[in-house]
Amino acid sequence: MAFTHQLVYTTQKLPVLFIVHPALKNVMVRPHWHEDVELNFTLSDTIDDFTIENQHFQTAPGRILLVNSEQVHSVRSTQPNADGQEPAALTLVFPLKFLRDCYPSIEQIWFDVNHPDQFSLPQRAAYQRLQSLLRQIMIQFNHEQNELTMANYKFNPNKPGIFQWQSVDDVFLMVVD
């Protein structure tokens, strides 16, 4: 079966794609893959089925899932109580080119953070630190979000449901509706 190859674009100032998902109500992301490494952090809602290479995960707030390069993945979530009042999930996509520049041997590295129940004590501590850092990113995002006006948002008619926000620092963010 052929899956969609997704291409990820970023800017020079922020070489990581930053996606905030405001609600996980009736979300369906078809199976796809990309060369990039994708980190997903559930903030408030839950995800019914986040599939990575035929492994099925359900998430709750605080759960981190990581998709390695070229892994086929999809998402299905039908949360009837999701209201979009607060961010539900955060996705960070790290382009392979950026990772290669930082770690030339990145293609020999396989990340596994999807099974925290199997972690050693030091791994659990690192996972908790990562959760804390991701929460701090969202606190900063929410702080800056509150300071923005709707004039800072630009609707892209070629990509319905995707809003682009350009800050003073030229940081590219996507808020998926």
C-alpha atoms as a PDB file:
ATOM      1  CA  MET A   1       0.000   0.000   0.000  1.00  0.00           C
ATOM      2  CA  ALA A   2       1.337   3.426  -0.931  1.00  0.00           C
ATOM      3  CA  PHE A   3       1.247   6.128   1.723  1.00  0.00           C
ATOM      4  CA  THR A   4       1.462   9.870   1.247  1.00  0.00           C
ATOM      5  CA  HIS A   5       4.950  11.355   1.528  1.00  0.00           C
ATOM      6  CA  GLN A   6       4.534  14.615   3.426  1.00  0.00           C
ATOM      7  CA  LEU A   7       7.015  17.445   2.847  1.00  0.00           C
ATOM      8  CA  VAL A   8       7.765  19.819   5.729  1.00  0.00           C
ATOM      9  CA  TYR A   9       8.839  23.437   5.234  1.00  0.00           C
ATOM     10  CA  THR A  10      10.328  25.717   7.885  1.00  0.00           C
ATOM     11  CA  THR A  11      12.078  29.083   8.056  1.00  0.00           C
ATOM     12  CA  GLN A  12      15.727  29.889   8.721  1.00  0.00           C
ATOM     13  CA  LYS A  13      14.993  31.467  12.086  1.00  0.00           C
ATOM     14  CA  LEU A  14      13.028  28.489  13.374  1.00  0.00           C
ATOM     15  CA  PRO A  15      14.147  25.305  11.632  1.00  0.00           C
ATOM     16  CA  VAL A  16      11.470  23.285  13.452  1.00  0.00           C
ATOM     17  CA  LEU A  17       7.807  23.182  12.447  1.00  0.00           C
ATOM     18  CA  PHE A  18       5.668  24.085  15.471  1.00  0.00           C
ATOM     19  CA  ILE A  19       1.995  23.054  15.286  1.00  0.00           C
ATOM     20  CA  VAL A  20      -0.578  23.783  17.993  1.00  0.00           C
ATOM     21  CA  HIS A  21      -3.784  21.742  17.816  1.00  0.00           C
ATOM     22  CA  PRO A  22      -6.619  23.642  19.556  1.00  0.00           C
ATOM     23  CA  ALA A  23      -9.029  20.685  19.846  1.00  0.00           C
ATOM     24  CA  LEU A  24      -8.949  16.966  19.129  1.00  0.00           C
ATOM     25  CA  LYS A  25     -12.600  16.707  18.140  1.00  0.00           C
ATOM     26  CA  ASN A  26     -13.182  14.746  14.930  1.00  0.00           C
ATOM     27  CA  VAL A  27      -9.509  14.695  13.927  1.00  0.00           C
ATOM     28  CA  MET A  28      -8.454  12.352  11.147  1.00  0.00           C
ATOM     29  CA  VAL A  29      -4.902  12.395   9.795  1.00  0.00           C
ATOM     30  CA  ARG A  30      -4.517   9.768   7.089  1.00  0.00           C
ATOM     31  CA  PRO A  31      -1.500   7.444   7.085  1.00  0.00           C
ATOM     32  CA  HIS A  32       1.558   9.281   5.819  1.00  0.00           C
ATOM     33  CA  TRP A  33       5.318   9.424   6.300  1.00  0.00           C
ATOM     34  CA  HIS A  34       8.130  11.949   6.036  1.00  0.00           C
ATOM     35  CA  GLU A  35      11.889  11.997   6.452  1.00  0.00           C
ATOM     36  CA  ASP A  36      11.564  14.228   9.473  1.00  0.00           C
ATOM     37  CA  VAL A  37      11.348  13.308  13.163  1.00  0.00           C
ATOM     38  CA  GLU A  38       8.012  14.272  14.726  1.00  0.00           C
ATOM     39  CA  LEU A  39       7.411  14.763  18.431  1.00  0.00           C
ATOM     40  CA  ASN A  40       3.809  14.942  19.676  1.00  0.00           C
ATOM     41  CA  PHE A  41       2.743  16.083  23.128  1.00  0.00           C
ATOM     42  CA  THR A  42      -0.841  15.762  24.343  1.00  0.00           C
ATOM     43  CA  LEU A  43      -1.707  18.770  26.486  1.00  0.00           C
ATOM     44  CA  SER A  44      -5.360  18.591  27.453  1.00  0.00           C
ATOM     45  CA  ASP A  45      -7.590  16.279  25.403  1.00  0.00           C
ATOM     46  CA  THR A  46      -6.941  12.648  24.573  1.00  0.00           C
ATOM     47  CA  ILE A  47      -6.175  10.921  21.289  1.00  0.00           C
ATOM     48  CA  ASP A  48      -8.203   7.785  20.598  1.00  0.00           C
ATOM     49  CA  ASP A  49      -5.786   6.180  18.160  1.00  0.00           C
ATOM     50  CA  PHE A  50      -2.324   7.455  17.247  1.00  0.00           C
ATOM     51  CA  THR A  51      -0.864   4.753  15.024  1.00  0.00           C
ATOM     52  CA  ILE A  52       2.874   4.491  14.351  1.00  0.00           C
ATOM     53  CA  GLU A  53       3.977   1.595  12.137  1.00  0.00           C
ATOM     54  CA  ASN A  54       0.869  -0.427  13.053  1.00  0.00           C
ATOM     55  CA  GLN A  55       1.366   0.166  16.793  1.00  0.00           C
ATOM     56  CA  HIS A  56      -1.705   1.781  18.325  1.00  0.00           C
ATOM     57  CA  PHE A  57      -1.449   4.316  21.138  1.00  0.00           C
ATOM     58  CA  GLN A  58      -4.065   6.181  23.130  1.00  0.00           C
ATOM     59  CA  THR A  59      -2.885   9.366  24.757  1.00  0.00           C
ATOM     60  CA  ALA A  60      -3.821  11.374  27.812  1.00  0.00           C
ATOM     61  CA  PRO A  61      -2.500  14.770  28.925  1.00  0.00           C
ATOM     62  CA  GLY A  62       1.269  14.626  29.387  1.00  0.00           C
ATOM     63  CA  ARG A  63       1.847  11.785  26.923  1.00  0.00           C
ATOM     64  CA  ILE A  64       4.703  12.142  24.434  1.00  0.00           C
ATOM     65  CA  LEU A  65       4.822  10.147  21.204  1.00  0.00           C
ATOM     66  CA  LEU A  66       7.704  10.280  18.763  1.00  0.00           C
ATOM     67  CA  VAL A  67       7.624   9.327  15.090  1.00  0.00           C
ATOM     68  CA  ASN A  68      11.045   8.469  13.690  1.00  0.00           C
ATOM     69  CA  SER A  69      12.092   9.277  10.136  1.00  0.00           C
ATOM     70  CA  GLU A  70      10.086   7.415   7.461  1.00  0.00           C
ATOM     71  CA  GLN A  71       7.649   5.787   9.902  1.00  0.00           C
ATOM     72  CA  VAL A  72       4.083   5.590   8.605  1.00  0.00           C
ATOM     73  CA  HIS A  73       1.724   7.186  11.097  1.00  0.00           C
ATOM     74  CA  SER A  74      -1.854   8.405  11.410  1.00  0.00           C
ATOM     75  CA  VAL A  75      -4.183   9.941  13.989  1.00  0.00           C
ATOM     76  CA  ARG A  76      -7.865   9.471  14.755  1.00  0.00           C
ATOM     77  CA  SER A  77      -9.600  11.244  17.584  1.00  0.00           C
ATOM     78  CA  THR A  78     -13.284  11.850  18.213  1.00  0.00           C
ATOM     79  CA  GLN A  79     -13.476  13.633  21.539  1.00  0.00           C
ATOM     80  CA  PRO A  80     -17.087  14.771  22.002  1.00  0.00           C
ATOM     81  CA  ASN A  81     -16.182  17.169  24.828  1.00  0.00           C
ATOM     82  CA  ALA A  82     -13.229  18.846  23.103  1.00  0.00           C
ATOM     83  CA  ASP A  83     -14.063  22.540  23.060  1.00  0.00           C
ATOM     84  CA  GLY A  84     -10.841  24.125  21.736  1.00  0.00           C
ATOM     85  CA  GLN A  85     -10.707  26.585  24.653  1.00  0.00           C
ATOM     86  CA  GLU A  86      -7.134  25.578  25.413  1.00  0.00           C
ATOM     87  CA  PRO A  87      -4.479  23.935  23.242  1.00  0.00           C
ATOM     88  CA  ALA A  88      -5.036  20.190  23.086  1.00  0.00           C
ATOM     89  CA  ALA A  89      -1.749  19.020  21.578  1.00  0.00           C
ATOM     90  CA  LEU A  90       1.603  20.230  20.338  1.00  0.00           C
ATOM     91  CA  THR A  91       3.545  18.796  17.407  1.00  0.00           C
ATOM     92  CA  LEU A  92       7.194  19.620  16.724  1.00  0.00           C
ATOM     93  CA  VAL A  93       8.597  18.406  13.405  1.00  0.00           C
ATOM     94  CA  PHE A  94      12.389  18.348  13.139  1.00  0.00           C
ATOM     95  CA  PRO A  95      13.471  18.277   9.471  1.00  0.00           C
ATOM     96  CA  LEU A  96      16.070  15.639   8.678  1.00  0.00           C
ATOM     97  CA  LYS A  97      18.364  18.240   7.095  1.00  0.00           C
ATOM     98  CA  PHE A  98      18.369  20.267  10.330  1.00  0.00           C
ATOM     99  CA  LEU A  99      19.039  17.122  12.387  1.00  0.00           C
ATOM    100  CA  ARG A 100      21.883  16.107  10.028  1.00  0.00           C
ATOM    101  CA  ASP A 101      23.469  19.527  10.510  1.00  0.00           C
ATOM    102  CA  CYS A 102      23.329  19.033  14.301  1.00  0.00           C
ATOM    103  CA  TYR A 103      24.114  15.300  14.380  1.00  0.00           C
ATOM    104  CA  PRO A 104      25.823  13.987  11.223  1.00  0.00           C
ATOM    105  CA  SER A 105      25.082  10.372  12.214  1.00  0.00           C
ATOM    106  CA  ILE A 106      21.365  10.992  12.855  1.00  0.00           C
ATOM    107  CA  GLU A 107      20.355   8.208  10.448  1.00  0.00           C
ATOM    108  CA  GLN A 108      21.921   5.685  12.827  1.00  0.00           C
ATOM    109  CA  ILE A 109      19.885   6.959  15.778  1.00  0.00           C
ATOM    110  CA  TRP A 110      16.490   5.473  16.650  1.00  0.00           C
ATOM    111  CA  PHE A 111      14.444   7.329  19.232  1.00  0.00           C
ATOM    112  CA  ASP A 112      12.053   5.423  21.478  1.00  0.00           C
ATOM    113  CA  VAL A 113      10.018   7.482  23.919  1.00  0.00           C
ATOM    114  CA  ASN A 114       6.715   5.778  23.124  1.00  0.00           C
ATOM    115  CA  HIS A 115       6.933   3.162  25.890  1.00  0.00           C
ATOM    116  CA  PRO A 116       7.504   5.106  29.131  1.00  0.00           C
ATOM    117  CA  ASP A 117       6.272   2.138  31.173  1.00  0.00           C
ATOM    118  CA  GLN A 118       9.488   0.335  30.169  1.00  0.00           C
ATOM    119  CA  PHE A 119      11.867   3.176  31.130  1.00  0.00           C
ATOM    120  CA  SER A 120      14.635   2.913  33.704  1.00  0.00           C
ATOM    121  CA  LEU A 121      14.700   5.522  36.485  1.00  0.00           C
ATOM    122  CA  PRO A 122      17.127   7.841  34.584  1.00  0.00           C
ATOM    123  CA  GLN A 123      14.989   7.500  31.441  1.00  0.00           C
ATOM    124  CA  ARG A 124      11.836   8.368  33.426  1.00  0.00           C
ATOM    125  CA  ALA A 125      13.583  11.443  34.809  1.00  0.00           C
ATOM    126  CA  ALA A 126      14.588  12.498  31.263  1.00  0.00           C
ATOM    127  CA  TYR A 127      11.006  11.924  30.042  1.00  0.00           C
ATOM    128  CA  GLN A 128       9.643  14.074  32.863  1.00  0.00           C
ATOM    129  CA  ARG A 129      12.183  16.791  32.011  1.00  0.00           C
ATOM    130  CA  LEU A 130      11.053  16.685  28.382  1.00  0.00           C
ATOM    131  CA  GLN A 131       7.405  16.968  29.507  1.00  0.00           C
ATOM    132  CA  SER A 132       8.361  19.998  31.584  1.00  0.00           C
ATOM    133  CA  LEU A 133      10.185  21.649  28.667  1.00  0.00           C
ATOM    134  CA  LEU A 134       7.221  21.071  26.353  1.00  0.00           C
ATOM    135  CA  ARG A 135       4.857  22.587  28.919  1.00  0.00           C
ATOM    136  CA  GLN A 136       7.181  25.611  29.169  1.00  0.00           C
ATOM    137  CA  ILE A 137       7.073  26.002  25.378  1.00  0.00           C
ATOM    138  CA  MET A 138       3.274  26.065  25.552  1.00  0.00           C
ATOM    139  CA  ILE A 139       3.252  28.544  28.434  1.00  0.00           C
ATOM    140  CA  GLN A 140       5.431  30.864  26.343  1.00  0.00           C
ATOM    141  CA  PHE A 141       3.247  30.313  23.286  1.00  0.00           C
ATOM    142  CA  ASN A 142       0.065  31.062  25.265  1.00  0.00           C
ATOM    143  CA  HIS A 143       1.679  34.181  26.740  1.00  0.00           C
ATOM    144  CA  GLU A 144       2.647  35.468  23.294  1.00  0.00           C
ATOM    145  CA  GLN A 145      -0.726  34.398  21.892  1.00  0.00           C
ATOM    146  CA  ASN A 146      -2.499  36.592  24.425  1.00  0.00           C
ATOM    147  CA  GLU A 147      -0.426  39.587  23.327  1.00  0.00           C
ATOM    148  CA  LEU A 148      -1.329  39.182  19.655  1.00  0.00           C
ATOM    149  CA  THR A 149      -4.303  40.597  17.854  1.00  0.00           C
ATOM    150  CA  MET A 150      -6.135  38.929  15.001  1.00  0.00           C
ATOM    151  CA  ALA A 151      -4.283  41.285  12.648  1.00  0.00           C
ATOM    152  CA  ASN A 152      -1.196  39.135  13.180  1.00  0.00           C
ATOM    153  CA  TYR A 153      -2.922  36.084  11.676  1.00  0.00           C
ATOM    154  CA  LYS A 154      -2.965  35.455   7.963  1.00  0.00           C
ATOM    155  CA  PHE A 155      -5.360  32.940   6.423  1.00  0.00           C
ATOM    156  CA  ASN A 156      -3.862  30.865   3.635  1.00  0.00           C
ATOM    157  CA  PRO A 157      -6.704  30.099   1.161  1.00  0.00           C
ATOM    158  CA  ASN A 158      -4.644  27.290  -0.412  1.00  0.00           C
ATOM    159  CA  LYS A 159      -4.601  25.441   2.919  1.00  0.00           C
ATOM    160  CA  PRO A 160      -8.027  25.738   4.570  1.00  0.00           C
ATOM    161  CA  GLY A 161      -7.893  25.457   8.330  1.00  0.00           C
ATOM    162  CA  ILE A 162      -4.257  26.497   8.565  1.00  0.00           C
ATOM    163  CA  PHE A 163      -3.336  29.890   9.928  1.00  0.00           C
ATOM    164  CA  GLN A 164       0.144  31.327   9.715  1.00  0.00           C
ATOM    165  CA  TRP A 165       1.458  33.590  12.416  1.00  0.00           C
ATOM    166  CA  GLN A 166       4.512  35.709  11.866  1.00  0.00           C
ATOM    167  CA  SER A 167       6.065  37.165  14.981  1.00  0.00           C
ATOM    168  CA  VAL A 168       8.504  40.047  15.287  1.00  0.00           C
ATOM    169  CA  ASP A 169      11.311  37.476  15.132  1.00  0.00           C
ATOM    170  CA  ASP A 170      10.013  35.864  11.909  1.00  0.00           C
ATOM    171  CA  VAL A 171       9.183  32.622  13.652  1.00  0.00           C
ATOM    172  CA  PHE A 172       6.781  30.466  11.663  1.00  0.00           C
ATOM    173  CA  LEU A 173       4.024  28.775  13.624  1.00  0.00           C
ATOM    174  CA  MET A 174       0.982  26.890  12.470  1.00  0.00           C
ATOM    175  CA  VAL A 175      -2.258  26.721  14.391  1.00  0.00           C
ATOM    176  CA  VAL A 176      -4.367  23.939  12.953  1.00  0.00           C
ATOM    177  CA  ASP A 177      -8.085  24.459  13.328  1.00  0.00           C
END
